[in-house]
Each structure stands twice: as C-alpha cells, then as structure tokens.
Coordinates of C-alpha atoms in Angstrom, one line a residue:
M1 CA -2.2 -9.6 18.1
T2 CA -1.5 -11.0 15.4
I3 CA 1.1 -10.0 12.2
K4 CA 0.9 -12.2 9.0
L5 CA 3.5 -11.4 6.2
A6 CA 2.2 -10.5 2.7
C7 CA 3.9 -10.0 -0.9
A8 CA 3.0 -6.8 -3.3
P9 CA 3.0 -8.4 -6.7
I10 CA 3.9 -5.1 -7.9
A11 CA 7.5 -5.9 -7.8
W12 CA 6.9 -8.9 -9.9
T13 CA 4.7 -7.5 -12.8
N14 CA 3.9 -3.6 -12.6
D15 CA 0.6 -2.3 -12.6
D16 CA 1.2 1.3 -13.3
L17 CA 4.3 0.4 -16.0
P18 CA 3.4 -2.3 -17.8
E19 CA 6.6 -3.1 -19.6
L20 CA 8.4 -3.7 -16.0
G21 CA 8.0 -7.3 -15.5
K22 CA 5.9 -7.7 -18.6
E23 CA 7.6 -11.9 -18.9
N24 CA 6.8 -12.6 -15.8
T25 CA 3.3 -14.4 -15.1
F26 CA 1.0 -14.8 -12.0
E27 CA 2.3 -18.1 -11.5
Q28 CA 5.4 -17.2 -11.2
C29 CA 4.9 -14.4 -8.9
I30 CA 2.8 -16.2 -6.4
S31 CA 4.9 -19.5 -6.7
E32 CA 8.0 -17.2 -5.7
M33 CA 6.0 -15.7 -2.6
S34 CA 5.1 -18.6 -1.3
L35 CA 8.8 -20.0 -1.8
A36 CA 9.7 -17.3 -0.5
G37 CA 8.0 -18.3 2.6
Y38 CA 5.0 -14.9 2.5
Q39 CA 1.7 -16.2 4.2
G40 CA -0.3 -13.7 1.5
T41 CA -0.5 -11.4 -1.2
E42 CA -2.1 -8.3 -2.8
V43 CA -4.0 -8.7 -5.7
G44 CA -1.8 -7.9 -9.1
N45 CA -3.6 -7.2 -12.6
K46 CA -2.9 -10.2 -14.2
Y47 CA -4.4 -12.3 -10.8
P48 CA -7.8 -14.3 -12.5
R49 CA -10.5 -11.9 -10.7
D50 CA -13.1 -15.1 -10.5
P51 CA -12.9 -15.9 -6.9
N52 CA -12.9 -19.7 -7.2
I53 CA -10.3 -19.6 -9.6
L54 CA -8.5 -17.6 -8.1
H55 CA -9.1 -19.5 -4.7
K56 CA -7.1 -22.5 -6.4
Y57 CA -4.3 -21.1 -7.7
L58 CA -3.4 -19.2 -4.3
D59 CA -5.0 -22.1 -1.4
I60 CA -2.2 -24.9 -3.4
R61 CA 0.4 -22.3 -2.3
N62 CA -0.6 -21.5 0.9
L63 CA -1.5 -18.2 0.1
E64 CA -4.2 -16.0 0.9
V65 CA -5.2 -12.0 -0.4
A66 CA -4.4 -9.4 2.1
S67 CA -6.1 -6.6 -0.1
A68 CA -5.9 -5.1 -3.3
W69 CA -5.8 -1.2 -4.3
F70 CA -9.0 0.6 -5.8
S71 CA -8.8 4.1 -6.9
A72 CA -11.5 6.1 -6.1
Y73 CA -12.3 9.6 -8.3
L74 CA -14.7 11.2 -5.4
T75 CA -13.3 14.9 -6.4
T76 CA -13.5 14.5 -10.2
K77 CA -16.6 11.8 -10.8
P78 CA -20.2 11.8 -9.9
Y79 CA -20.3 9.7 -6.8
E80 CA -22.1 6.9 -7.8
E81 CA -19.7 6.3 -10.5
T82 CA -17.2 5.2 -8.0
E83 CA -19.5 3.9 -5.6
K84 CA -20.4 0.9 -8.4
A85 CA -16.8 0.3 -9.2
F86 CA -16.0 0.0 -5.3
I87 CA -19.0 -2.4 -4.5
E88 CA -17.9 -4.8 -7.2
H89 CA -14.3 -4.9 -5.9
R90 CA -15.4 -5.2 -2.5
D91 CA -17.5 -8.6 -3.2
F92 CA -14.3 -10.0 -4.9
L93 CA -12.5 -8.9 -2.1
H94 CA -14.9 -10.7 0.6
A95 CA -15.0 -13.8 -1.7
M96 CA -11.4 -14.0 -0.8
G97 CA -11.2 -13.4 2.6
A98 CA -10.1 -10.2 2.9
K99 CA -10.7 -8.1 5.9
V100 CA -9.5 -4.7 4.3
I101 CA -9.9 -2.7 1.3
V102 CA -6.3 -0.5 0.0
V103 CA -8.8 2.7 -1.2
A104 CA -6.5 6.0 -2.7
E105 CA -8.1 8.9 -4.3
Q106 CA -7.2 9.7 -8.1
G107 CA -9.1 12.7 -9.3
H108 CA -6.5 15.0 -10.3
S109 CA -3.2 12.3 -9.6
V110 CA 0.3 12.6 -11.0
Q111 CA 1.5 9.2 -9.8
G112 CA 0.7 7.5 -13.3
M113 CA 1.7 10.3 -15.6
E114 CA 5.4 9.9 -16.3
D115 CA 6.3 13.5 -17.6
V116 CA 5.1 15.5 -14.8
P117 CA 7.2 16.4 -11.5
V118 CA 6.0 13.7 -8.5
F119 CA 6.9 16.9 -5.8
D120 CA 6.3 20.2 -8.2
G121 CA 2.8 18.4 -10.1
K122 CA 1.4 17.1 -7.4
P123 CA -2.4 18.0 -6.9
Y124 CA -3.9 20.2 -3.8
F125 CA -7.7 19.2 -3.1
T126 CA -10.1 22.9 -2.9
D127 CA -12.3 22.9 0.1
E128 CA -15.2 21.5 -2.1
E129 CA -13.1 18.4 -3.1
W130 CA -12.5 17.9 0.7
K131 CA -15.8 18.0 1.5
K132 CA -16.3 15.5 -1.8
L133 CA -13.5 13.6 -1.1
A134 CA -14.8 13.0 2.9
E135 CA -18.0 12.5 2.3
G136 CA -17.6 9.6 -0.2
L137 CA -15.1 8.1 2.3
N138 CA -17.6 7.7 5.1
K139 CA -20.3 6.1 2.4
L140 CA -17.3 3.7 1.3
G141 CA -16.8 3.0 4.8
D142 CA -20.6 2.5 4.8
L143 CA -20.9 -0.2 1.8
A144 CA -17.3 -1.9 3.6
L145 CA -19.2 -2.5 7.1
E146 CA -22.1 -4.1 5.5
K147 CA -19.5 -7.0 4.8
G148 CA -17.8 -6.8 8.1
M149 CA -14.6 -5.0 5.9
K150 CA -12.4 -1.6 6.6
I151 CA -11.8 0.9 3.9
V152 CA -8.1 1.7 4.4
Y153 CA -7.0 5.0 2.8
H154 CA -3.5 4.7 1.1
H155 CA -1.3 8.2 1.4
H156 CA 0.7 8.1 -2.0
M157 CA 2.8 10.0 -3.7
G158 CA 1.8 12.8 -6.4
T159 CA -1.9 12.4 -4.9
G160 CA -3.9 14.6 -3.2
V161 CA -3.1 13.0 0.0
Q162 CA 0.6 12.4 0.2
T163 CA 2.1 14.9 3.2
S164 CA 1.1 14.6 7.3
E165 CA -0.6 17.5 7.2
E166 CA -3.2 16.4 4.4
V167 CA -3.5 12.5 6.0
D168 CA -4.3 14.9 9.4
K169 CA -7.2 16.9 7.4
L170 CA -8.5 14.0 5.6
M171 CA -8.8 11.8 9.5
E172 CA -10.0 15.2 11.0
L173 CA -12.9 14.9 8.5
T174 CA -14.0 11.4 8.3
D175 CA -15.3 9.8 10.9
P176 CA -13.0 7.3 12.8
N177 CA -15.3 4.5 12.6
K178 CA -15.8 4.2 9.1
V179 CA -12.3 5.1 7.2
F180 CA -9.1 3.7 8.8
L181 CA -5.5 4.3 7.3
L182 CA -2.8 2.0 5.6
Y183 CA 0.9 2.9 7.0
D184 CA 3.3 2.8 4.0
T185 CA 6.5 3.4 5.3
G186 CA 8.1 4.0 2.1
H187 CA 5.8 6.7 0.9
L188 CA 5.8 8.5 3.9
V189 CA 10.0 9.1 3.8
F190 CA 9.7 9.3 0.5
S191 CA 7.2 12.1 1.1
G192 CA 9.6 14.1 3.9
E193 CA 7.6 12.7 6.6
D194 CA 8.5 11.4 9.8
P195 CA 7.1 7.6 9.9
I196 CA 7.6 7.6 13.5
E197 CA 5.5 10.2 14.2
F198 CA 3.3 9.2 12.0
Y199 CA 2.4 5.8 13.7
K200 CA 2.5 7.6 17.2
K201 CA 0.0 9.8 15.6
Y202 CA -2.3 7.8 13.8
S203 CA -1.8 4.0 15.9
D204 CA -5.4 3.5 16.2
R205 CA -6.5 4.2 12.8
I206 CA -3.8 2.1 10.8
K207 CA -5.1 -1.3 9.9
H208 CA -3.1 -2.3 7.1
I209 CA 0.6 -1.9 6.9
H210 CA 2.7 -1.5 3.3
F211 CA 6.9 -1.8 4.5
K212 CA 8.4 -0.3 2.0
D213 CA 12.6 0.7 1.7
V214 CA 13.5 4.3 -0.2
R215 CA 17.4 4.4 -1.8
Q216 CA 17.7 7.6 0.3
D217 CA 20.2 9.2 -3.0
K218 CA 17.5 8.3 -5.9
A219 CA 15.1 10.3 -3.6
R220 CA 17.1 13.3 -3.7
E221 CA 18.0 12.4 -6.8
A222 CA 14.0 12.5 -8.0
K223 CA 12.9 15.9 -5.7
E224 CA 16.1 18.1 -7.1
N225 CA 15.9 16.9 -10.8
K226 CA 11.9 16.9 -11.0
W227 CA 11.2 13.5 -11.5
S228 CA 8.0 12.2 -12.4
F229 CA 6.6 9.2 -9.6
L230 CA 7.3 6.3 -12.2
K231 CA 10.9 7.3 -13.6
A232 CA 11.4 7.8 -9.6
V233 CA 10.6 3.7 -9.7
K234 CA 11.8 3.0 -12.3
E235 CA 15.2 4.9 -11.5
G236 CA 14.9 2.7 -8.4
T237 CA 13.4 5.1 -5.6
F238 CA 12.3 2.0 -3.7
T239 CA 13.5 -1.5 -2.5
V240 CA 13.2 -3.9 0.3
P241 CA 13.3 -3.5 3.7
S242 CA 17.0 -4.1 4.7
D243 CA 18.2 -2.5 1.2
G244 CA 17.2 1.1 2.4
C245 CA 17.7 4.0 4.4
I246 CA 14.7 3.0 6.5
D247 CA 15.4 1.8 10.2
F248 CA 12.6 -0.5 11.0
E249 CA 13.2 -2.1 14.5
P250 CA 11.7 0.9 16.4
I251 CA 8.8 1.2 13.5
L252 CA 7.9 -2.5 15.1
D253 CA 8.8 -1.7 18.2
L254 CA 5.6 0.7 18.2
I255 CA 3.4 -1.5 15.9
Y256 CA 4.0 -3.9 18.9
E257 CA 3.6 -1.8 21.9
R258 CA 0.0 -0.3 19.9
G259 CA -1.0 -3.8 19.2
Y260 CA -1.3 -4.2 16.0
D261 CA -3.2 -6.9 14.1
G262 CA -2.9 -8.0 10.4
W263 CA -1.1 -7.9 7.4
I264 CA 2.4 -6.3 7.5
V265 CA 2.6 -6.1 3.3
V266 CA 6.0 -6.0 1.7
E267 CA 6.2 -3.7 -1.6
A268 CA 8.5 -2.6 -3.3
E269 CA 8.0 -1.5 -7.1
Q270 CA 11.3 -2.0 -8.8
D271 CA 12.6 -3.7 -12.5
P272 CA 12.0 -6.8 -11.6
A273 CA 14.7 -7.4 -14.4
I274 CA 17.4 -5.1 -11.9
A275 CA 16.1 -6.3 -9.0
N276 CA 15.7 -10.2 -8.9
P277 CA 11.9 -10.2 -6.8
Y278 CA 12.3 -13.6 -5.7
L279 CA 15.7 -13.1 -4.3
Y280 CA 15.1 -9.4 -2.9
H281 CA 12.0 -10.7 -0.7
K282 CA 14.0 -13.9 -0.2
K283 CA 15.9 -11.2 1.6
A284 CA 13.2 -9.1 3.3
K285 CA 11.7 -11.9 5.0
S286 CA 14.6 -12.8 6.7
Y287 CA 15.3 -9.4 7.9
I288 CA 11.9 -8.9 8.8
D289 CA 11.6 -12.6 10.1
L290 CA 14.7 -11.9 12.5
L291 CA 12.7 -8.6 13.8
L292 CA 9.6 -10.1 14.6
L293 CA 11.4 -12.6 16.5
N294 CA 13.2 -10.2 19.1
K295 CA 9.6 -8.4 19.8
Q296 CA 8.3 -11.6 20.3
L297 CA 10.6 -11.9 23.0
K298 CA 10.5 -8.6 24.2
Y299 CA 6.7 -8.5 24.6
K300 CA 6.1 -12.0 25.4

C-alpha cells in the first residue's frame, strides 16, 4: 500500500478561468509544489506537452506526473472524435509514467459557463445518452488497458454525472474491469453527497483521489443565489484540506482500511491573488502529513 501526495496546478493558474493566475508561470507552479514537499503534479494548460521537455523540468524537482484531465464528448459527438483525442492524451501520460487517466464527460456540461446556475442548469442525460456514455467509456477503458493504464471517471459539478445517483447509474452501466472512479471530496460535499458513504460503496473502483475542501457558507450561497460553477470558484467555495468544513480524518481511515494504493491530489481552485497557492498547499501538506502519520501508526 503506497499513498503519494500530488498537487493540481489549478490553484496557481486556472484552466477554466484564465484570468485567475495568468501572471503565474509554469516554472513557479512546479517549483512551489516541490518546495511545499509534494511528490507529484497533475498537468495544467501551461505545461509543455513534449514528454522529453516536461521530464527535464519535473525530474530536477523530484516531481512525477500523477494524471491529467481529459474532456470526453461521448454524448454529443461521434465516438471517433473522442477516441482520437484520447489516444493522443493517453500516449502523453504514458510517456510521463502516469498510471491513471482522469476522464469527465463534457457533453451538455455547464461547468465552463459563467451565466448558468450550477445546480438548476446542470444537464440530465437521456437513456440514449447514458448508453453512448457507458459504451464509449468501456472502449476508452480498453484503450487505456492497452498501455497498462486505467481511466478514472471524475464526477463533477455542472455535468451529467454529479450526484451519487448519477454515479450509481454510471457504475451499473460500465464494466468494472474497464471503468474506474476518481473520488473528489469537494465535488461530493458541494453537490450535497455523503463522502463517507460514497467511499464505502465504491472503494473497489476508486483508483485516484482528489482532496478538496469546501467553505460551507459559500456553498450555501452558491445554491441559494443560483451561482454558476465558475462564480462559485471565484467566490472561494473551494479551498485546501484543513481550511473548510470537511473532516478528512474519517475519510483517511477508510482509505487505509480499504487498502487504497495511489495518488491523493490536493486540488483547490481559488483566486491565487487572494489565496496564495504555495502557502495554502504547504498548509494542506502539513495537515495531511500529520493525519497520514497517525494512520500509518494505527494500521501498521
């Protein structure tokens, strides 16, 4: 059982909101991750996509690539379009040594729309769209397995797979040997789901983890005032572990009890001009390190 800690670069430079962190360079991002003591990184839009170049930047900082986001459009576009883009993405991550590929369906998604309420405006798939999504994911899972990798599906606010019920349906429709799951604490709590029950139910399919905290007052405002997902981000709904309402200790108990082996990625999309990424992620690392030490002693 090996747990390694990584950072998502979205706290330094936001892919969905380019104005957040536009002044922060790729080199600053990975240098501060390394300085904060992390072992890995996910890949953002400022990262070089040539594996040889990226390796040179990361190796001297003792950083590995944990994974990277892939947007699928299986419900709205021909499968072949998603497959072509996926193979290119898979081969890049394979060259970087990653073992999992984060996949999220973006057909009908409102997560990138600044004027659509994230709760009231989220999409709901038809039976035919669920069928296309499940069949497409099974095929992508096969393509990942060709390289000894796994796809991990990212349930996400503002998409057709946001709630526990929607994840249930996706897991029922897909092959458990081909389609796995990303566990994101922040998206679960923001959506109103129970992260403990969710982990208990799907621990055998969870192969990648995002630790994200939630400011409960902001999450409440987002729902009551019909904020879009991007407005919720800009208003500070998400933060790093230890700075919000989520108790990560019982979650880590479950992670140890169920024998999780893989990355835990600290991900907190915030405005870096307000929440200094290095200071916040250093704080999160200290908090998680202490919890991990306690779990290692308990489950030794």
